Amino acid sequence: MQILTTPQELAAQCRQWHAQGEDIVLVPTMGYYHAGHESLMDHARPLARRMVVSLFVNPTQFGPNEDLAAYPRDHERDAAIAERHGADVLFIPDEGSMYAPDHATWVEVPELSHGLCGLSRPTHFRGVCTVVMKLFMLTQADRAVFGQKDWQQQAVLRRMVRDLNVPVCIETCPIVREADGLALSSRNVYLTPEERAQAPELQRGLQAARALAARGEARVKVLRDAVLVRWAEFLTLGRLDYLAVVDPESLQPVDMLEPGRPALMACAVRMGKARLIDNILLTL
Ligand code: PAF
């Protein structure tokens, strides 16, 4: 596995592979790998002759009071994991090589970026789109793999790729969870033992809504209230950021579930220093 640190090196290597007729799959990450990242790499590996994993804690997707400086990092361990999972290149650029001091160009999908996580992170998806577009252009990747935990992110990126005719195929992998149901996240390290003990309640609440929907409850207000009542009892250390039910593609709010049309229930909850997100598909 090569470790490349500049956009120029990455572009040159990818150009050479394409010239040799080799296709490329890209796995964009911010590092501090857990089994969720490993599952993305394992999904990606057989999809193309070459696999590029990028590791960049992208500053433009963090808000002014967010955890950019504290975001956990362990490049040495990450490199060993990426190599073990078959990466041909691990791309670890520094901030200066990705963003000029007078960087002024942004990629944005406003329609899908302002609800859900965008409500409390208004510039987040603009940062995600911009950095992912840079990675698409540098690698000219044929495929790219993202996780379903960041449902809104992959919906935004799919729209970006469609609207800008980017010739890349996006694949989304299922959420990887701890045995007790907590979705894996690099940010889980922020949780205190007490918060960690309550955190699986996020998923349990969503599962309760799914069970109600499966038994025929179509009213979103009733489904939402059922989750909130549970959380008021069992998630006392959490502060709700949002709990919403939306169309999985347009991310527009839904009031009533309809037969044959799954809806996405998505949430974000702050627990101490962590902000946890999770989601589930509800089917009537
Ligand atoms: O999902 C992430 O880890 C990041 O948002 C991504 C896609 C690597 C862009 O920085």
Tab-separated table of C-alpha atoms and ligand atoms in Angstrom:
chain	number	residue	atom	x	y	z
A	1	MET	CA	0.000	0.000	0.000
A	2	GLN	CA	1.297	3.464	-0.878
A	3	ILE	CA	0.671	6.413	1.413
A	4	LEU	CA	0.199	9.568	-0.671
A	5	THR	CA	0.002	12.996	0.880
A	6	THR	CA	-0.545	15.471	-1.934
A	7	PRO	CA	-3.450	15.891	-4.348
A	8	GLN	CA	-0.943	15.958	-7.231
A	9	GLU	CA	0.481	12.532	-6.315
A	10	LEU	CA	-3.006	11.075	-5.957
A	11	ALA	CA	-4.166	12.453	-9.316
A	12	ALA	CA	-1.000	11.186	-11.071
A	13	GLN	CA	-1.355	7.671	-9.627
A	14	CYS	CA	-5.039	7.464	-10.521
A	15	ARG	CA	-4.394	8.778	-14.049
A	16	GLN	CA	-1.792	6.058	-14.508
A	17	TRP	CA	-4.161	3.330	-13.348
A	18	HIS	CA	-6.884	4.544	-15.679
A	19	ALA	CA	-4.393	4.685	-18.577
A	20	GLN	CA	-3.618	1.019	-17.837
A	21	GLY	CA	-7.339	0.237	-18.034
A	22	GLU	CA	-7.687	-0.284	-14.274
A	23	ASP	CA	-10.834	0.940	-12.523
A	24	ILE	CA	-10.886	2.618	-9.099
A	25	VAL	CA	-13.102	2.461	-6.043
A	26	LEU	CA	-12.870	5.247	-3.469
A	27	VAL	CA	-13.630	4.995	0.261
A	28	PRO	CA	-13.645	8.529	1.735
A	29	THR	CA	-13.069	8.609	5.510
A	30	MET	CA	-11.994	10.862	8.353
A	31	GLY	CA	-10.019	8.070	10.021
A	32	TYR	CA	-9.954	6.599	13.528
A	33	TYR	CA	-11.152	3.350	12.056
A	34	HIS	CA	-13.693	1.002	13.605
A	35	ALA	CA	-15.553	-1.992	12.244
A	36	GLY	CA	-17.900	0.325	10.300
A	37	HIS	CA	-14.994	1.697	8.244
A	38	GLU	CA	-13.646	-1.822	7.825
A	39	SER	CA	-16.997	-2.946	6.405
A	40	LEU	CA	-16.872	-0.082	3.861
A	41	MET	CA	-13.393	-1.190	2.774
A	42	ASP	CA	-14.460	-4.840	2.593
A	43	HIS	CA	-17.484	-3.887	0.514
A	44	ALA	CA	-15.345	-1.718	-1.756
A	45	ARG	CA	-12.421	-4.092	-2.268
A	46	PRO	CA	-14.013	-6.435	-4.834
A	47	LEU	CA	-15.707	-3.568	-6.713
A	48	ALA	CA	-12.642	-2.413	-8.675
A	49	ARG	CA	-9.072	-3.329	-9.522
A	50	ARG	CA	-7.734	-0.453	-7.386
A	51	MET	CA	-8.957	0.799	-4.010
A	52	VAL	CA	-8.157	4.280	-2.739
A	53	VAL	CA	-8.968	5.087	0.888
A	54	SER	CA	-8.814	8.769	1.823
A	55	LEU	CA	-8.213	9.864	5.397
A	56	PHE	CA	-8.800	13.557	5.952
A	57	VAL	CA	-10.457	15.302	8.878
A	58	ASN	CA	-12.089	17.848	6.618
A	59	PRO	CA	-12.173	21.210	8.406
A	60	THR	CA	-14.861	22.746	6.213
A	61	GLN	CA	-17.536	20.334	7.405
A	62	PHE	CA	-17.078	21.347	11.048
A	63	GLY	CA	-18.874	24.362	12.480
A	64	PRO	CA	-17.051	26.991	14.549
A	65	ASN	CA	-17.896	25.382	17.911
A	66	GLU	CA	-17.581	21.765	16.839
A	67	ASP	CA	-14.957	19.124	17.584
A	68	LEU	CA	-12.457	19.631	14.731
A	69	ALA	CA	-9.445	19.901	17.074
A	70	ALA	CA	-10.621	17.091	19.361
A	71	TYR	CA	-11.672	14.699	16.573
A	72	PRO	CA	-9.844	11.424	17.376
A	73	ARG	CA	-6.848	10.616	15.186
A	74	ASP	CA	-4.491	7.617	14.939
A	75	HIS	CA	-2.900	7.552	11.507
A	76	GLU	CA	-0.475	4.723	12.221
A	77	ARG	CA	-3.184	2.322	13.341
A	78	ASP	CA	-5.464	3.469	10.502
A	79	ALA	CA	-2.730	2.810	7.919
A	80	ALA	CA	-2.287	-0.754	9.207
A	81	ILE	CA	-6.060	-1.323	8.994
A	82	ALA	CA	-6.380	0.132	5.487
A	83	GLU	CA	-3.485	-2.036	4.307
A	84	ARG	CA	-4.989	-5.145	5.890
A	85	HIS	CA	-8.264	-4.469	4.077
A	86	GLY	CA	-6.550	-4.241	0.711
A	87	ALA	CA	-6.160	-0.499	0.014
A	88	ASP	CA	-3.737	0.244	-2.832
A	89	VAL	CA	-3.436	3.852	-1.723
A	90	LEU	CA	-4.120	5.591	1.561
A	91	PHE	CA	-4.415	9.309	0.835
A	92	ILE	CA	-3.605	11.466	3.881
A	93	PRO	CA	-3.350	15.077	2.739
A	94	ASP	CA	-2.657	17.990	5.034
A	95	GLU	CA	-5.148	20.809	5.273
A	96	GLY	CA	-2.990	23.254	3.311
A	97	SER	CA	-2.762	20.974	0.296
A	98	MET	CA	-6.551	20.525	0.140
A	99	TYR	CA	-7.581	24.144	0.806
A	100	ALA	CA	-5.670	27.214	-0.340
A	101	PRO	CA	-5.809	30.059	2.192
A	102	ASP	CA	-8.098	31.944	-0.194
A	103	HIS	CA	-10.237	28.904	-1.121
A	104	ALA	CA	-13.517	30.324	-2.428
A	105	THR	CA	-15.331	27.594	-4.358
A	106	TRP	CA	-18.078	25.457	-2.850
A	107	VAL	CA	-20.331	22.656	-3.950
A	108	GLU	CA	-23.727	22.756	-2.316
A	109	VAL	CA	-27.054	20.925	-2.527
A	110	PRO	CA	-29.186	23.347	-0.492
A	111	GLU	CA	-32.498	21.563	-0.946
A	112	LEU	CA	-31.310	18.441	0.877
A	113	SER	CA	-28.813	20.065	3.240
A	114	HIS	CA	-30.832	22.408	5.416
A	115	GLY	CA	-33.106	19.932	7.257
A	116	LEU	CA	-32.208	17.141	9.720
A	117	CYS	CA	-28.487	17.489	10.603
A	118	GLY	CA	-28.344	20.700	8.577
A	119	LEU	CA	-30.616	22.432	11.108
A	120	SER	CA	-27.870	22.541	13.720
A	121	ARG	CA	-24.937	22.169	11.280
A	122	PRO	CA	-25.794	24.720	8.573
A	123	THR	CA	-22.481	24.541	6.665
A	124	HIS	CA	-21.761	20.843	7.219
A	125	PHE	CA	-22.986	19.395	3.923
A	126	ARG	CA	-21.426	22.182	1.892
A	127	GLY	CA	-18.086	21.089	3.393
A	128	VAL	CA	-18.819	17.413	2.748
A	129	CYS	CA	-19.874	18.006	-0.875
A	130	THR	CA	-16.860	20.175	-1.589
A	131	VAL	CA	-14.291	17.739	-0.212
A	132	VAL	CA	-15.956	14.681	-1.758
A	133	MET	CA	-16.129	16.464	-5.127
A	134	LYS	CA	-12.398	17.201	-4.835
A	135	LEU	CA	-11.756	13.504	-4.134
A	136	PHE	CA	-13.927	12.466	-7.095
A	137	MET	CA	-12.020	14.793	-9.388
A	138	LEU	CA	-8.582	13.732	-8.134
A	139	THR	CA	-9.295	10.011	-8.326
A	140	GLN	CA	-11.819	9.942	-11.210
A	141	ALA	CA	-13.187	7.028	-9.190
A	142	ASP	CA	-15.620	4.680	-10.914
A	143	ARG	CA	-17.303	3.817	-7.622
A	144	ALA	CA	-17.418	5.280	-4.129
A	145	VAL	CA	-18.658	3.728	-0.904
A	146	PHE	CA	-20.399	5.475	2.014
A	147	GLY	CA	-22.152	4.334	5.191
A	148	GLN	CA	-25.889	4.326	5.804
A	149	LYS	CA	-25.457	5.810	9.282
A	150	ASP	CA	-24.916	9.145	7.511
A	151	TRP	CA	-28.112	8.699	5.504
A	152	GLN	CA	-28.510	12.388	4.762
A	153	GLN	CA	-24.894	12.615	3.599
A	154	GLN	CA	-25.298	9.850	1.041
A	155	ALA	CA	-28.629	11.318	-0.151
A	156	VAL	CA	-26.959	14.718	-0.624
A	157	LEU	CA	-23.977	13.176	-2.426
A	158	ARG	CA	-26.203	11.105	-4.702
A	159	ARG	CA	-28.049	14.288	-5.699
A	160	MET	CA	-24.760	16.135	-6.245
A	161	VAL	CA	-23.478	13.362	-8.502
A	162	ARG	CA	-26.734	13.245	-10.455
A	163	ASP	CA	-27.028	17.007	-10.867
A	164	LEU	CA	-23.390	17.505	-11.905
A	165	ASN	CA	-23.208	14.358	-14.069
A	166	VAL	CA	-20.245	13.029	-12.117
A	167	PRO	CA	-19.474	9.604	-13.622
A	168	VAL	CA	-19.206	7.750	-10.326
A	169	CYS	CA	-21.512	5.103	-8.923
A	170	ILE	CA	-22.298	5.582	-5.211
A	171	GLU	CA	-22.821	2.511	-3.040
A	172	THR	CA	-24.204	2.633	0.497
A	173	CYS	CA	-23.354	0.024	3.155
A	174	PRO	CA	-25.493	-0.972	6.167
A	175	ILE	CA	-24.853	0.460	9.633
A	176	VAL	CA	-22.463	-1.593	11.767
A	177	ARG	CA	-23.494	-1.762	15.424
A	178	GLU	CA	-22.141	-2.810	18.782
A	179	ALA	CA	-23.772	-5.928	20.264
A	180	ASP	CA	-26.135	-3.694	22.268
A	181	GLY	CA	-27.278	-1.795	19.154
A	182	LEU	CA	-25.236	1.407	19.371
A	183	ALA	CA	-24.170	2.460	15.875
A	184	LEU	CA	-20.373	2.522	15.575
A	185	SER	CA	-18.904	6.001	15.324
A	186	SER	CA	-15.454	7.462	15.889
A	187	ARG	CA	-17.196	9.930	18.195
A	188	ASN	CA	-18.380	7.180	20.574
A	189	VAL	CA	-15.023	7.608	22.369
A	190	TYR	CA	-16.387	10.902	23.758
A	191	LEU	CA	-19.057	9.060	25.789
A	192	THR	CA	-18.651	8.677	29.550
A	193	PRO	CA	-19.493	5.193	30.934
A	194	GLU	CA	-22.925	6.480	32.049
A	195	GLU	CA	-23.645	7.986	28.631
A	196	ARG	CA	-22.373	4.850	26.885
A	197	ALA	CA	-24.772	2.742	28.963
A	198	GLN	CA	-27.761	4.828	27.783
A	199	ALA	CA	-26.644	5.368	24.174
A	200	PRO	CA	-28.131	2.113	22.736
A	201	GLU	CA	-31.518	3.600	23.640
A	202	LEU	CA	-31.281	5.658	20.447
A	203	GLN	CA	-31.614	2.512	18.398
A	204	ARG	CA	-34.140	0.909	20.780
A	205	GLY	CA	-36.413	3.940	20.410
A	206	LEU	CA	-36.224	3.756	16.630
A	207	GLN	CA	-36.860	-0.003	16.733
A	208	ALA	CA	-39.975	0.631	18.831
A	209	ALA	CA	-41.281	2.999	16.143
A	210	ARG	CA	-40.515	0.437	13.479
A	211	ALA	CA	-42.443	-2.232	15.377
A	212	LEU	CA	-45.455	0.094	15.740
A	213	ALA	CA	-45.382	0.910	12.021
A	214	ALA	CA	-45.096	-2.769	11.161
A	215	ARG	CA	-48.261	-3.352	13.216
A	216	GLY	CA	-50.097	-0.766	11.115
A	217	GLU	CA	-49.561	2.597	12.831
A	218	ALA	CA	-49.275	5.112	9.989
A	219	ARG	CA	-49.482	8.389	11.914
A	220	VAL	CA	-46.001	9.873	12.175
A	221	LYS	CA	-46.981	11.956	15.203
A	222	VAL	CA	-47.901	8.791	17.104
A	223	LEU	CA	-44.673	7.049	16.037
A	224	ARG	CA	-42.560	10.037	17.024
A	225	ASP	CA	-44.320	10.457	20.372
A	226	ALA	CA	-43.746	6.774	21.181
A	227	VAL	CA	-40.006	7.266	20.736
A	228	LEU	CA	-39.936	10.524	22.703
A	229	VAL	CA	-41.841	8.975	25.631
A	230	ARG	CA	-39.325	6.109	25.749
A	231	TRP	CA	-36.376	8.470	25.553
A	232	ALA	CA	-37.782	10.681	28.315
A	233	GLU	CA	-37.518	7.620	30.565
A	234	PHE	CA	-34.406	5.827	29.334
A	235	LEU	CA	-32.276	8.459	27.616
A	236	THR	CA	-32.130	10.992	30.401
A	237	LEU	CA	-28.533	12.032	29.618
A	238	GLY	CA	-29.436	12.850	26.005
A	239	ARG	CA	-30.551	16.209	24.577
A	240	LEU	CA	-32.649	15.845	21.458
A	241	ASP	CA	-31.314	17.630	18.409
A	242	TYR	CA	-33.999	16.250	16.081
A	243	LEU	CA	-36.208	13.228	15.495
A	244	ALA	CA	-37.836	13.298	12.078
A	245	VAL	CA	-39.621	11.078	9.603
A	246	VAL	CA	-38.844	11.908	5.986
A	247	ASP	CA	-38.939	10.518	2.488
A	248	PRO	CA	-35.659	8.552	2.160
A	249	GLU	CA	-34.661	10.238	-1.109
A	250	SER	CA	-36.076	13.772	-1.093
A	251	LEU	CA	-35.716	14.061	2.725
A	252	GLN	CA	-39.053	15.924	2.762
A	253	PRO	CA	-41.112	15.453	5.967
A	254	VAL	CA	-43.801	12.779	5.923
A	255	ASP	CA	-46.997	12.954	8.044
A	256	MET	CA	-48.485	9.553	7.262
A	257	LEU	CA	-46.764	6.343	6.238
A	258	GLU	CA	-48.070	4.826	3.045
A	259	PRO	CA	-48.184	1.128	2.150
A	260	GLY	CA	-45.228	0.131	-0.028
A	261	ARG	CA	-43.353	3.397	0.617
A	262	PRO	CA	-40.735	3.059	3.375
A	263	ALA	CA	-40.010	6.287	5.251
A	264	LEU	CA	-36.808	7.176	7.053
A	265	MET	CA	-36.882	7.922	10.771
A	266	ALA	CA	-33.649	9.782	11.583
A	267	CYS	CA	-32.381	11.340	14.770
A	268	ALA	CA	-29.509	13.202	16.375
A	269	VAL	CA	-29.030	13.334	20.128
A	270	ARG	CA	-26.351	15.163	22.065
A	271	MET	CA	-24.835	13.257	24.966
A	272	GLY	CA	-22.162	15.185	26.785
A	273	LYS	CA	-19.413	15.913	24.245
A	274	ALA	CA	-20.842	13.549	21.651
A	275	ARG	CA	-23.526	14.120	19.068
A	276	LEU	CA	-24.933	10.743	18.054
A	277	ILE	CA	-26.948	10.068	14.930
A	278	ASP	CA	-28.942	7.034	13.894
A	279	ASN	CA	-31.748	6.104	11.510
A	280	ILE	CA	-34.128	3.328	10.550
A	281	LEU	CA	-36.531	2.629	7.709
A	282	LEU	CA	-40.193	2.417	8.734
A	283	THR	CA	-42.500	0.240	6.680
A	284	LEU	CA	-46.222	0.143	7.197
B	1	PAF	O1	-18.482	10.432	6.388
B	1	PAF	C1	-17.366	10.952	6.578
B	1	PAF	O2	-16.510	10.400	7.253
B	1	PAF	C2	-17.063	12.307	5.956
B	1	PAF	O3	-18.174	13.129	5.977
B	1	PAF	C3	-16.477	12.197	4.533
B	1	PAF	C4	-17.471	11.565	3.566
B	1	PAF	C5	-15.213	11.372	4.566
B	1	PAF	C6	-16.140	13.589	3.999
B	1	PAF	O4	-15.197	14.220	4.786
